[in-house]
Coordinates of C-alpha atoms and ligand atoms in Angstrom, one line a residue:
M225 CA 15.8 -9.9 9.2
T226 CA 13.8 -8.0 6.4
E227 CA 11.3 -5.5 7.5
P228 CA 7.5 -6.0 5.7
W229 CA 7.5 -3.1 2.9
Y230 CA 5.2 -0.3 4.3
K231 CA 7.8 -0.2 7.0
T232 CA 9.9 1.2 4.3
A233 CA 7.4 3.1 2.4
V234 CA 6.9 6.6 1.0
I235 CA 3.7 6.8 0.6
Y236 CA 1.7 9.3 -2.4
A237 CA -1.1 10.2 -2.3
V238 CA -3.7 10.5 -5.1
D239 CA -6.8 11.5 -6.6
V240 CA -7.4 10.3 -9.4
E241 CA -10.4 13.2 -10.5
K242 CA -7.9 16.0 -10.3
F243 CA -4.2 14.0 -10.9
A244 CA -3.8 14.0 -15.2
D245 CA -7.1 14.3 -17.2
G246 CA -5.5 11.6 -20.1
D247 CA -8.6 11.8 -22.7
G248 CA -9.1 16.0 -22.9
D249 CA -12.8 16.0 -21.6
G250 CA -11.1 18.0 -18.3
V251 CA -11.5 15.0 -15.7
G252 CA -8.3 13.2 -14.8
D253 CA -8.6 9.5 -15.0
F254 CA -6.7 6.2 -15.2
R255 CA -4.8 7.0 -18.5
G256 CA -3.5 10.2 -17.1
L257 CA -2.2 9.0 -14.4
T258 CA -0.3 6.2 -15.6
Q259 CA 0.8 9.0 -18.3
R260 CA 2.6 10.3 -15.0
L261 CA 3.6 7.6 -12.9
D262 CA 6.9 8.7 -13.9
H263 CA 7.0 11.8 -11.4
I264 CA 5.7 9.1 -8.6
A265 CA 8.5 7.0 -9.2
E266 CA 11.5 10.0 -10.2
L267 CA 10.6 11.6 -6.7
G268 CA 11.3 8.6 -5.1
A269 CA 8.0 6.9 -3.8
T270 CA 7.2 3.6 -3.8
C271 CA 3.8 3.4 -2.8
I272 CA 0.6 5.3 -4.0
W273 CA -2.6 5.8 -2.1
L274 CA -6.0 6.0 -3.9
L275 CA -8.5 7.9 -2.9
P276 CA -11.9 6.6 -4.1
F277 CA -12.6 5.9 -7.5
Y278 CA -15.7 4.1 -8.0
P279 CA -18.9 4.9 -9.6
S280 CA -20.1 8.0 -7.2
P281 CA -22.1 10.0 -7.0
R282 CA -19.5 12.3 -5.8
R283 CA -20.9 14.9 -3.2
D284 CA -18.2 13.5 -0.4
N285 CA -15.7 13.3 -3.2
G286 CA -16.0 9.7 -4.2
Y287 CA -16.5 9.4 -0.2
D288 CA -20.0 8.0 -1.1
V289 CA -19.9 4.7 -2.9
S290 CA -22.9 3.7 -5.4
D291 CA -21.1 0.3 -6.5
Y292 CA -17.9 -1.2 -4.6
Y293 CA -16.6 -3.0 -7.6
G294 CA -16.2 -0.2 -10.6
V295 CA -14.2 2.1 -11.5
D296 CA -15.9 5.9 -12.0
P297 CA -16.9 5.8 -15.6
R298 CA -15.3 9.2 -15.9
F299 CA -11.8 7.3 -14.6
G300 CA -11.8 5.1 -17.3
T301 CA -12.3 1.2 -17.2
L302 CA -11.5 -2.0 -14.6
N303 CA -8.7 -2.6 -18.0
D304 CA -7.4 1.2 -17.1
F305 CA -7.5 0.3 -13.1
A306 CA -5.9 -3.2 -14.5
A307 CA -3.3 -1.3 -16.7
F308 CA -2.1 1.5 -13.9
V309 CA -1.5 -1.1 -11.1
H310 CA 0.6 -3.0 -14.0
E311 CA 2.3 0.0 -15.0
A312 CA 3.0 1.0 -12.0
G313 CA 4.4 -2.1 -10.5
E314 CA 6.5 -1.9 -13.2
R315 CA 8.5 1.1 -12.3
G316 CA 8.2 -0.4 -8.4
L317 CA 5.5 1.5 -7.3
R318 CA 2.8 -0.1 -5.0
V319 CA -0.5 0.6 -4.8
L320 CA -3.1 1.4 -1.9
I321 CA -7.2 2.0 -2.7
D322 CA -9.1 3.3 -0.3
I323 CA -12.2 1.3 0.9
V324 CA -15.2 3.4 2.5
L325 CA -16.5 0.4 4.6
G326 CA -18.8 2.6 7.3
H327 CA -21.6 3.7 5.0
T328 CA -22.5 3.5 1.2
S329 CA -24.0 6.8 -0.7
D330 CA -27.8 7.0 -0.4
T331 CA -28.0 5.7 -4.8
H332 CA -26.1 2.7 -3.8
P333 CA -28.3 -0.7 -4.5
W334 CA -28.3 -2.2 -1.0
F335 CA -29.5 1.3 0.7
Q336 CA -32.2 1.9 -2.4
A337 CA -33.5 -2.2 -1.7
A338 CA -33.6 -1.5 2.1
R339 CA -35.8 1.9 2.1
R340 CA -38.1 -0.1 0.1
D341 CA -38.7 -3.2 2.2
R342 CA -38.2 -3.8 5.5
D343 CA -38.0 -7.2 5.3
S344 CA -35.3 -6.9 2.9
S345 CA -32.6 -8.6 4.0
F346 CA -30.9 -5.4 3.1
R347 CA -32.8 -3.7 5.8
R348 CA -30.1 -5.3 8.2
Y349 CA -27.2 -3.7 5.9
Y350 CA -28.5 0.0 7.8
K351 CA -29.0 1.7 10.8
W352 CA -32.9 2.6 11.8
S353 CA -34.5 4.0 14.2
D354 CA -37.5 4.9 15.0
Q355 CA -36.8 8.4 16.1
P356 CA -33.6 10.3 16.0
R357 CA -31.4 9.0 19.2
P358 CA -29.5 11.6 20.9
V359 CA -26.3 12.5 20.4
P360 CA -23.9 11.2 23.6
P361 CA -22.0 13.3 25.5
G362 CA -18.3 14.0 23.7
R363 CA -19.1 12.6 20.8
D364 CA -20.4 15.1 17.9
I365 CA -21.0 14.4 14.2
A366 CA -18.7 14.6 11.9
F367 CA -19.1 17.6 9.7
P368 CA -20.5 20.6 12.0
G369 CA -22.3 23.5 10.7
E370 CA -22.9 21.2 7.0
E371 CA -25.1 18.4 9.0
K372 CA -27.6 19.0 11.8
S373 CA -28.5 15.8 13.1
A374 CA -26.7 12.0 12.5
W375 CA -30.1 10.9 11.8
T376 CA -32.3 11.2 8.8
Y377 CA -35.8 10.5 8.5
D378 CA -36.8 8.8 5.2
E379 CA -40.3 8.8 3.6
V380 CA -39.7 5.4 1.6
A381 CA -37.9 4.1 4.4
G382 CA -40.7 5.1 7.9
A383 CA -37.4 5.2 9.5
Y384 CA -34.8 8.1 10.9
Y385 CA -31.1 6.1 9.7
Y386 CA -28.3 6.7 10.9
H387 CA -25.4 9.0 9.4
P388 CA -22.7 10.4 11.5
F389 CA -21.2 11.9 8.2
Y390 CA -23.5 13.3 5.4
H391 CA -27.4 12.2 5.6
F392 CA -26.5 10.9 2.0
Q393 CA -23.8 8.9 3.9
P394 CA -25.9 6.2 5.7
D395 CA -23.9 4.3 8.0
L396 CA -23.0 0.0 7.6
N397 CA -23.5 -2.0 10.3
M398 CA -20.7 -4.4 10.4
N399 CA -22.6 -6.0 12.8
E400 CA -24.7 -7.3 10.5
P401 CA -22.3 -11.4 9.2
E402 CA -23.9 -10.5 5.4
V403 CA -21.6 -7.0 6.0
Q404 CA -18.6 -8.3 6.7
S405 CA -19.1 -11.1 4.0
E406 CA -19.8 -8.3 1.6
T407 CA -16.1 -6.4 2.7
L408 CA -14.5 -9.0 2.5
R409 CA -15.7 -10.4 -1.3
I410 CA -14.6 -6.4 -2.2
I411 CA -11.6 -7.2 -0.5
D412 CA -10.9 -10.0 -2.4
F413 CA -12.8 -8.2 -6.0
W414 CA -9.4 -5.7 -5.6
M415 CA -6.6 -7.8 -4.3
S416 CA -6.7 -9.7 -8.0
F417 CA -6.1 -6.5 -9.0
G418 CA -2.5 -7.4 -7.7
V419 CA -3.1 -4.0 -5.1
S420 CA -0.4 -4.3 -2.1
G421 CA -3.4 -3.3 0.2
F422 CA -6.5 -1.1 1.8
R423 CA -6.4 2.2 3.1
L424 CA -9.7 1.7 5.8
D425 CA -11.2 4.8 5.8
A426 CA -12.5 6.3 9.8
V427 CA -11.8 2.6 11.5
P428 CA -13.3 3.5 14.7
L429 CA -16.2 4.2 13.6
V430 CA -16.7 1.6 11.4
L431 CA -16.8 -0.3 14.1
G432 CA -18.6 1.5 16.2
L433 CA -16.1 2.7 19.0
E434 CA -16.5 6.7 18.0
G435 CA -19.4 8.6 16.1
P436 CA -22.3 9.8 17.3
L437 CA -24.6 6.3 17.6
D438 CA -22.2 5.0 21.1
E439 CA -22.9 1.1 20.0
I440 CA -20.3 -0.7 19.5
I441 CA -20.2 -3.7 17.0
D442 CA -19.6 -7.2 19.0
D443 CA -16.1 -8.0 18.9
P444 CA -14.7 -5.0 17.2
H445 CA -11.8 -5.5 17.0
G446 CA -11.7 -9.4 16.4
V447 CA -13.6 -8.0 13.8
L448 CA -10.1 -6.4 12.3
R449 CA -8.4 -9.1 12.8
S450 CA -10.8 -10.9 10.9
F451 CA -10.3 -9.1 8.5
R452 CA -6.0 -9.3 8.3
A453 CA -6.2 -12.9 8.4
F454 CA -8.2 -13.0 5.4
V455 CA -5.8 -10.7 3.5
D456 CA -3.3 -12.4 4.7
Q457 CA -4.0 -15.3 3.7
R458 CA -4.7 -13.8 0.5
R459 CA -1.5 -12.2 -0.2
S460 CA 0.4 -12.4 2.5
G461 CA 2.5 -9.2 2.5
S462 CA -0.3 -6.9 1.9
A463 CA -1.3 -4.4 4.6
L464 CA -3.5 -2.8 6.1
L465 CA -3.6 0.9 7.0
G466 CA -6.2 2.7 9.1
E467 CA -7.4 6.2 8.9
V468 CA -7.7 6.3 13.6
D469 CA -8.0 9.5 15.0
V470 CA -8.2 8.7 18.1
G471 CA -6.7 9.4 21.5
P472 CA -3.7 8.0 22.2
Q473 CA -4.5 5.6 24.8
H474 CA -6.7 3.8 23.1
L475 CA -4.4 4.1 19.2
A476 CA -2.1 0.9 20.4
E477 CA -5.3 -1.2 19.8
Y478 CA -5.6 -0.9 16.3
F479 CA -3.0 -2.8 16.0
G480 CA -3.6 -5.5 18.5
D481 CA -0.2 -7.8 18.5
G482 CA 0.6 -6.8 15.4
D483 CA -2.3 -8.7 13.8
E484 CA -4.9 -5.5 13.0
L485 CA -4.1 -3.1 11.3
Q486 CA 0.2 -2.8 9.8
M487 CA -0.1 1.0 9.8
L488 CA -2.2 4.0 11.5
F489 CA -2.3 7.7 10.4
D490 CA -1.1 9.7 13.2
F491 CA -3.0 12.7 13.8
L492 CA -1.8 12.8 16.6
L493 CA 2.0 13.7 15.8
N494 CA 0.0 15.7 12.5
N495 CA -1.9 18.2 15.7
Y496 CA 1.3 18.6 17.6
M497 CA 3.4 19.4 14.0
F498 CA 1.5 22.5 13.7
E499 CA 2.0 23.4 16.6
S500 CA 4.9 22.9 17.0
L501 CA 5.5 24.5 13.5
A502 CA 3.0 27.3 14.0
T503 CA 4.2 28.6 17.6
E504 CA 8.0 28.1 16.2
R505 CA 8.6 25.3 19.5
S506 CA 9.8 21.8 19.9
E507 CA 7.6 21.4 23.3
P508 CA 4.6 20.3 21.2
I509 CA 6.6 17.7 18.9
V510 CA 8.0 16.6 22.3
R511 CA 5.0 15.6 24.0
A512 CA 3.3 13.9 21.4
L513 CA 5.9 12.0 20.8
S514 CA 5.9 10.7 24.6
H515 CA 2.9 10.1 24.3
L516 CA 2.4 7.7 21.4
P517 CA 2.1 4.1 22.4
S518 CA 5.4 1.7 21.5
T519 CA 4.1 -0.2 17.9
P520 CA 4.3 -3.3 18.1
H521 CA 6.1 -5.4 15.5
G522 CA 5.1 -5.4 12.5
T523 CA 3.8 -2.3 11.9
T524 CA 4.3 1.5 11.9
W525 CA 3.1 4.5 11.8
V526 CA 2.4 6.4 8.6
N527 CA 3.6 10.4 8.5
F528 CA 1.9 13.3 7.4
L529 CA 1.8 17.2 6.9
R530 CA -1.1 17.4 5.1
N531 CA -3.9 14.7 3.7
H532 CA -7.3 15.9 1.4
D533 CA -9.2 16.6 4.7
E534 CA -9.1 19.9 6.2
L535 CA -6.2 20.4 8.9
N536 CA -8.0 19.0 12.0
L537 CA -6.6 20.6 15.1
G538 CA -9.1 18.8 17.2
W539 CA -6.7 17.5 19.4
L540 CA -4.9 20.3 20.5
M541 CA -6.3 22.2 23.0
P542 CA -8.3 25.4 23.0
E543 CA -5.7 27.9 23.4
D544 CA -3.2 26.4 21.3
R545 CA -5.4 25.6 18.4
D546 CA -6.2 29.6 17.9
L547 CA -1.9 29.9 18.2
V548 CA -2.1 27.4 15.1
Y549 CA -5.1 29.7 13.5
E550 CA -3.4 32.9 14.0
Q551 CA -0.8 31.9 12.5
F552 CA -1.6 29.7 9.6
A553 CA -5.8 30.5 8.8
P554 CA -5.7 34.3 10.0
D555 CA -9.1 34.9 8.3
E556 CA -12.3 32.7 9.3
G557 CA -12.9 31.8 6.0
M558 CA -10.0 29.5 6.2
R559 CA -11.4 27.3 8.9
I560 CA -14.0 25.3 9.1
Y561 CA -16.0 22.6 11.9
D562 CA -14.9 24.6 14.7
R563 CA -11.0 22.6 14.4
G564 CA -9.6 23.1 11.8
I565 CA -7.6 24.6 8.5
R566 CA -8.5 24.4 4.9
R567 CA -5.5 25.0 3.7
R568 CA -2.4 23.3 1.5
L569 CA 1.0 23.0 3.2
A570 CA 3.2 25.8 1.3
P571 CA 0.8 28.9 1.9
M572 CA 0.3 28.1 5.1
L573 CA 4.1 28.8 5.7
G574 CA 4.2 32.2 3.6
G575 CA 5.6 30.2 0.4
D576 CA 9.2 29.6 2.1
A577 CA 11.3 27.5 0.2
R578 CA 13.7 26.5 3.2
R579 CA 10.7 26.5 5.4
I580 CA 8.6 24.2 3.9
E581 CA 11.7 22.1 3.1
T582 CA 12.4 22.3 6.7
A583 CA 8.4 20.8 7.6
F584 CA 9.3 17.7 5.1
S585 CA 12.6 17.5 7.1
L586 CA 11.5 16.8 9.9
L587 CA 8.1 14.4 8.8
F588 CA 10.6 12.8 7.6
S589 CA 12.5 12.5 10.6
M590 CA 9.3 11.4 12.8
P591 CA 8.8 7.6 13.8
G592 CA 7.6 6.1 10.8
V593 CA 6.8 5.9 6.8
P594 CA 6.1 9.3 5.0
M595 CA 2.8 10.2 3.4
I596 CA 2.7 13.1 0.9
L597 CA -0.1 14.4 -0.7
Y598 CA -0.4 15.2 -4.6
G599 CA 0.6 18.4 -5.7
D600 CA 2.7 19.1 -1.8
E601 CA 6.0 18.0 -3.3
I602 CA 5.8 21.5 -5.5
G603 CA 4.3 23.2 -2.4
M604 CA 0.4 23.8 -3.7
G605 CA -2.0 26.4 -2.4
E606 CA -5.2 25.8 -2.0
D607 CA -8.1 27.6 -3.6
L608 CA -10.4 29.6 -0.6
S609 CA -13.4 29.9 -2.9
R610 CA -14.1 26.2 -3.1
P611 CA -16.8 24.8 -0.3
G612 CA -15.5 23.5 2.6
R613 CA -12.7 20.9 2.5
D614 CA -12.8 21.2 -0.8
A615 CA -10.2 24.2 -0.9
V616 CA -7.6 21.7 -0.5
R617 CA -8.1 19.3 -3.1
P618 CA -7.9 21.4 -6.9
I619 CA -6.0 20.3 -9.7
M620 CA -2.1 19.6 -10.6
Q621 CA 0.1 22.2 -11.5
W622 CA 2.3 20.4 -13.9
D623 CA 3.3 22.8 -16.5
N624 CA 2.3 27.1 -17.0
G625 CA 0.8 25.8 -20.0
P626 CA -3.0 25.5 -20.0
N627 CA -4.8 24.3 -17.5
G628 CA -1.7 24.2 -15.7
G629 CA -0.7 21.2 -18.6
F630 CA -3.5 19.3 -16.4
S631 CA -6.1 18.4 -19.0
T632 CA -6.7 19.8 -22.7
A633 CA -10.0 20.4 -22.1
P634 CA -11.6 23.6 -22.7
A635 CA -10.5 25.3 -18.5
D636 CA -14.5 25.5 -17.8
K637 CA -14.7 21.8 -19.2
C638 CA -11.8 21.2 -16.5
V639 CA -13.2 19.0 -13.5
R640 CA -11.9 21.8 -10.9
A641 CA -10.9 25.6 -12.3
P642 CA -6.9 26.3 -12.5
I643 CA -5.8 28.5 -10.1
E644 CA -4.9 30.9 -12.4
S645 CA -2.9 34.0 -10.0
G646 CA -0.1 34.5 -7.3
P647 CA 2.6 32.8 -5.8
F648 CA 0.6 29.2 -6.1
G649 CA -1.2 29.7 -9.6
F650 CA 0.1 26.8 -12.0
R651 CA 2.2 29.5 -14.2
E652 CA 4.8 30.5 -11.7
T653 CA 4.2 26.7 -8.9
N654 CA 4.1 24.1 -11.4
V655 CA 6.7 20.7 -11.8
A656 CA 8.5 21.7 -15.0
A657 CA 9.5 24.9 -13.3
Q658 CA 11.0 22.8 -10.8
T659 CA 12.5 20.4 -12.6
G660 CA 16.9 19.9 -11.9
V661 CA 16.3 23.7 -9.8
E662 CA 18.4 23.0 -7.1
G663 CA 16.1 25.0 -4.1
S664 CA 12.9 24.7 -5.4
V665 CA 10.5 22.1 -3.3
L666 CA 10.2 18.9 -6.0
E667 CA 14.0 18.9 -5.3
S668 CA 14.8 19.6 -1.8
V669 CA 11.6 17.4 -0.8
R670 CA 13.6 14.6 -4.0
D671 CA 16.9 14.7 -1.9
L672 CA 15.3 13.8 1.4
I673 CA 12.8 11.1 0.2
K674 CA 16.5 10.0 -1.8
L675 CA 18.3 10.6 2.5
W676 CA 15.6 8.9 3.5
R677 CA 15.5 6.1 1.1
Q678 CA 19.5 5.4 1.8
N679 CA 19.4 5.3 5.7
P680 CA 17.4 2.9 6.8
C681 CA 18.0 3.7 10.1
I682 CA 15.8 7.3 9.9
G683 CA 12.2 7.3 11.3
Q684 CA 12.8 3.7 12.5
G685 CA 13.4 1.9 15.7
T686 CA 13.7 2.7 18.4
C687 CA 13.9 7.3 19.0
R688 CA 15.2 9.0 21.7
V689 CA 15.0 13.0 22.2
F690 CA 17.3 15.2 23.6
E691 CA 17.9 18.8 25.4
T692 CA 18.4 21.0 23.4
E693 CA 18.6 24.2 25.8
A694 CA 17.0 26.4 22.5
P695 CA 13.0 26.0 22.8
E696 CA 13.2 26.3 18.7
V697 CA 15.4 23.1 18.2
V698 CA 14.1 20.3 17.9
A699 CA 17.1 17.1 18.4
H700 CA 16.4 13.5 17.9
T701 CA 17.9 10.7 16.6
T702 CA 15.8 7.0 15.5
S703 CA 18.0 4.2 15.5
V704 CA 18.2 0.6 14.7
Q705 CA 20.5 -1.9 15.7
S706 CA 23.8 -0.7 16.0
S707 CA 23.2 2.1 13.6
S708 CA 21.3 5.6 14.3
A709 CA 20.6 8.7 12.7
L710 CA 20.1 12.8 14.5
A711 CA 17.9 15.0 13.5
V712 CA 18.6 18.8 14.0
H713 CA 15.2 21.0 13.3
N714 CA 15.7 24.7 14.1
L715 CA 11.6 25.5 13.9
S716 CA 11.8 29.4 14.3
G717 CA 12.9 31.7 11.0
R718 CA 16.2 33.2 12.9
E719 CA 19.7 32.0 13.3
V720 CA 19.6 28.7 16.3
E721 CA 22.6 28.0 18.7
A722 CA 21.3 25.0 20.1
A723 CA 23.7 22.6 22.9
V724 CA 22.5 19.3 22.4
T725 CA 24.2 17.0 25.1
L726 CA 23.3 13.1 23.5
H727 CA 24.3 10.7 26.9
E728 CA 23.0 7.5 26.3
L729 CA 25.4 7.4 22.8
G730 CA 28.2 6.0 24.3
P731 CA 31.2 7.8 22.3
F732 CA 31.0 9.3 19.1
T733 CA 31.9 11.6 15.8
L734 CA 29.2 12.8 14.3
S735 CA 28.8 12.1 10.2
P736 CA 26.9 15.2 8.2
L737 CA 24.2 13.7 5.9
H738 CA 22.1 16.5 4.7
G739 CA 21.2 19.6 5.7
H740 CA 23.7 22.4 7.1
A741 CA 24.5 23.3 10.5
D742 CA 27.7 24.6 12.3
V743 CA 28.6 22.0 14.9
R744 CA 31.4 22.4 17.5
P745 CA 32.1 19.4 19.9
E746 CA 32.3 20.3 23.9
G747 CA 33.3 17.5 25.6
V748 CA 32.6 14.2 25.0
Q749 CA 28.3 13.8 24.3
R750 CA 27.7 17.3 23.8
H751 CA 28.0 19.5 20.5
V752 CA 26.6 23.2 20.4
F753 CA 24.6 22.9 16.2
R754 CA 24.5 27.3 14.6
L755 CA 21.5 26.8 13.0
P756 CA 20.4 28.9 10.1
P757 CA 16.3 30.3 10.5
Y758 CA 14.8 27.2 9.5
G759 CA 17.5 25.3 8.9
Y760 CA 18.3 21.9 10.2
A761 CA 20.7 19.5 9.5
W762 CA 21.3 15.4 9.8
Y763 CA 24.3 13.5 10.8
R764 CA 25.0 9.9 11.4
V765 CA 26.1 8.7 14.7
V766 CA 29.4 7.4 14.0
P767 CA 30.7 5.2 17.2
T768 CA 34.1 6.2 17.7
N769 CA 35.1 2.9 19.3
G770 CA 34.9 1.3 16.3
E771 CA 31.4 -0.4 16.0
E772 CA 28.5 1.4 15.7
T773 CA 26.0 2.8 18.6
Ligands
TEU905 O1 -13.0 10.9 7.1 C1 -13.3 9.9 7.9 C2 -13.3 10.8 9.7 O2 -13.4 10.6 10.2 C3 -12.1 12.0 8.6 O3 -13.1 12.6 8.2 C4 -12.8 12.8 10.5 O4 -13.3 13.1 10.3 C5 -11.5 13.8 10.6 O5 -10.5 13.4 9.9 C6 -11.3 14.1 11.7 O6 -10.2 13.5 12.0 C7 -12.9 10.1 6.1 C8 -12.4 10.5 4.9 O7 -10.7 11.3 4.6 C9 -13.4 12.1 4.5 O8 -12.6 13.3 3.3 C10 -14.5 11.7 4.3 O9 -15.4 12.6 4.1 C11 -15.2 10.6 5.7 O10 -14.0 9.7 5.9 C12 -16.8 9.9 5.2 O11 -16.1 9.4 4.2

């Protein structure tokens, strides 16, 4: 049986505002993005995840929506959006759009109506209280240091409203049937443009299962199932990707029996991958893999190195987080919210192309499908002069021309000042400079995507982790039916020998697929790999009894 498309997807995350400006006003837009689609297609991605592009005051990068049925006029029109989806489809690229169901902007007409009139039906769309309610233990507000409370008094309403995120994002009451119907209307509207699915923002908070208000909606997973049933019935094969950052014991609940979300971001593995990269030890990754629940039929993890938010290390023990801080965020100003790092991948890895390549290879080897944040495919940096999480959201660097090719507008009109200086500035780090250059981050990522797409057993099926007798080395296989791929990664900057015994696999030989290692068989199942610093290698496991293992 063929797998659904999203189980073999390579997802590329785009912030329209920062990607490419097609009309020269200094703001990225759908025309610009459409003109740059070849870059995404040639990279080998198969699916674009669009960060919110709706009309919005953009006080939270668009996660404060003021109209769910439109396009921010600075990014273009609904026609431009439709043309983009069409052109993406022409290149075999699907489109997932971000949908923010947990809250609106405080400028949204629903909230404006709700605050003005206690008897308005919109009043019930939000969560009100006469007094701020205490935050239950262990359930923090999202942005400590930027917000003090999850309750803000509204003079006009004469009441406090609940907001787990910023005070300008009043929380929607998903317990209200009318809010659920609004959600389906919004989903229906965007599906008519031919999008292949949705990235659902902050799902556990939408359902009340997490967050600073201990009020679970009625039958939360029934509500998720009803959303899923709706998209399935609207167009079968559509996908829901959830931002679900919960403990391993609760993760599987969001897949349901394969009838809730088909894809979940794997935040847990993300934390431990960074602990492994920082400490150059395989053990954290191995531990994370052992904690992950199995995924029901028709569902998958979405793995990532960086996303558009802070690198949230909330799942690590404080002392382990400190180890990551020491390596990747030595200055206090690189840290945020007492739990994370506001940096991009490449600078954290010292701009070392080999190490960045190995990090991507590791990502691609994990069970699930990969997601790449725009700009990481060329090793872009962060701009620490920007406030908060904005540091990790610079404009895309296309070439060494004005504004890095992002826009023809004068630099001071650009939505963000380009990163000018240093190795991550646009003159050094850009798409044009890396295209066709062997060993560049761009060409390495492209090769890895090709490897991943050509070998369906990579990242799929059963994952087995093997002892390596070298704490720096991760060795694991993924297998689909009779076909297996072995990946061996050296996380350290030293040359390392690792002995791996592939028990459980029967007699086999290893056929090299990608990467570099000297391999020496020792007996039937034991192989010794000599890996260069930050080196990795991929093999197809070929059974010697004539059948694939
Ligand atoms: O994030 C929601 C969210 O839960 C994260 O910010 C979370 O606090 C963090 O990842 C820890 O897991 C989404 C968006 O990704 C973010 O940009 C928005 O600011 C936020 O929603 C509010 O809409």
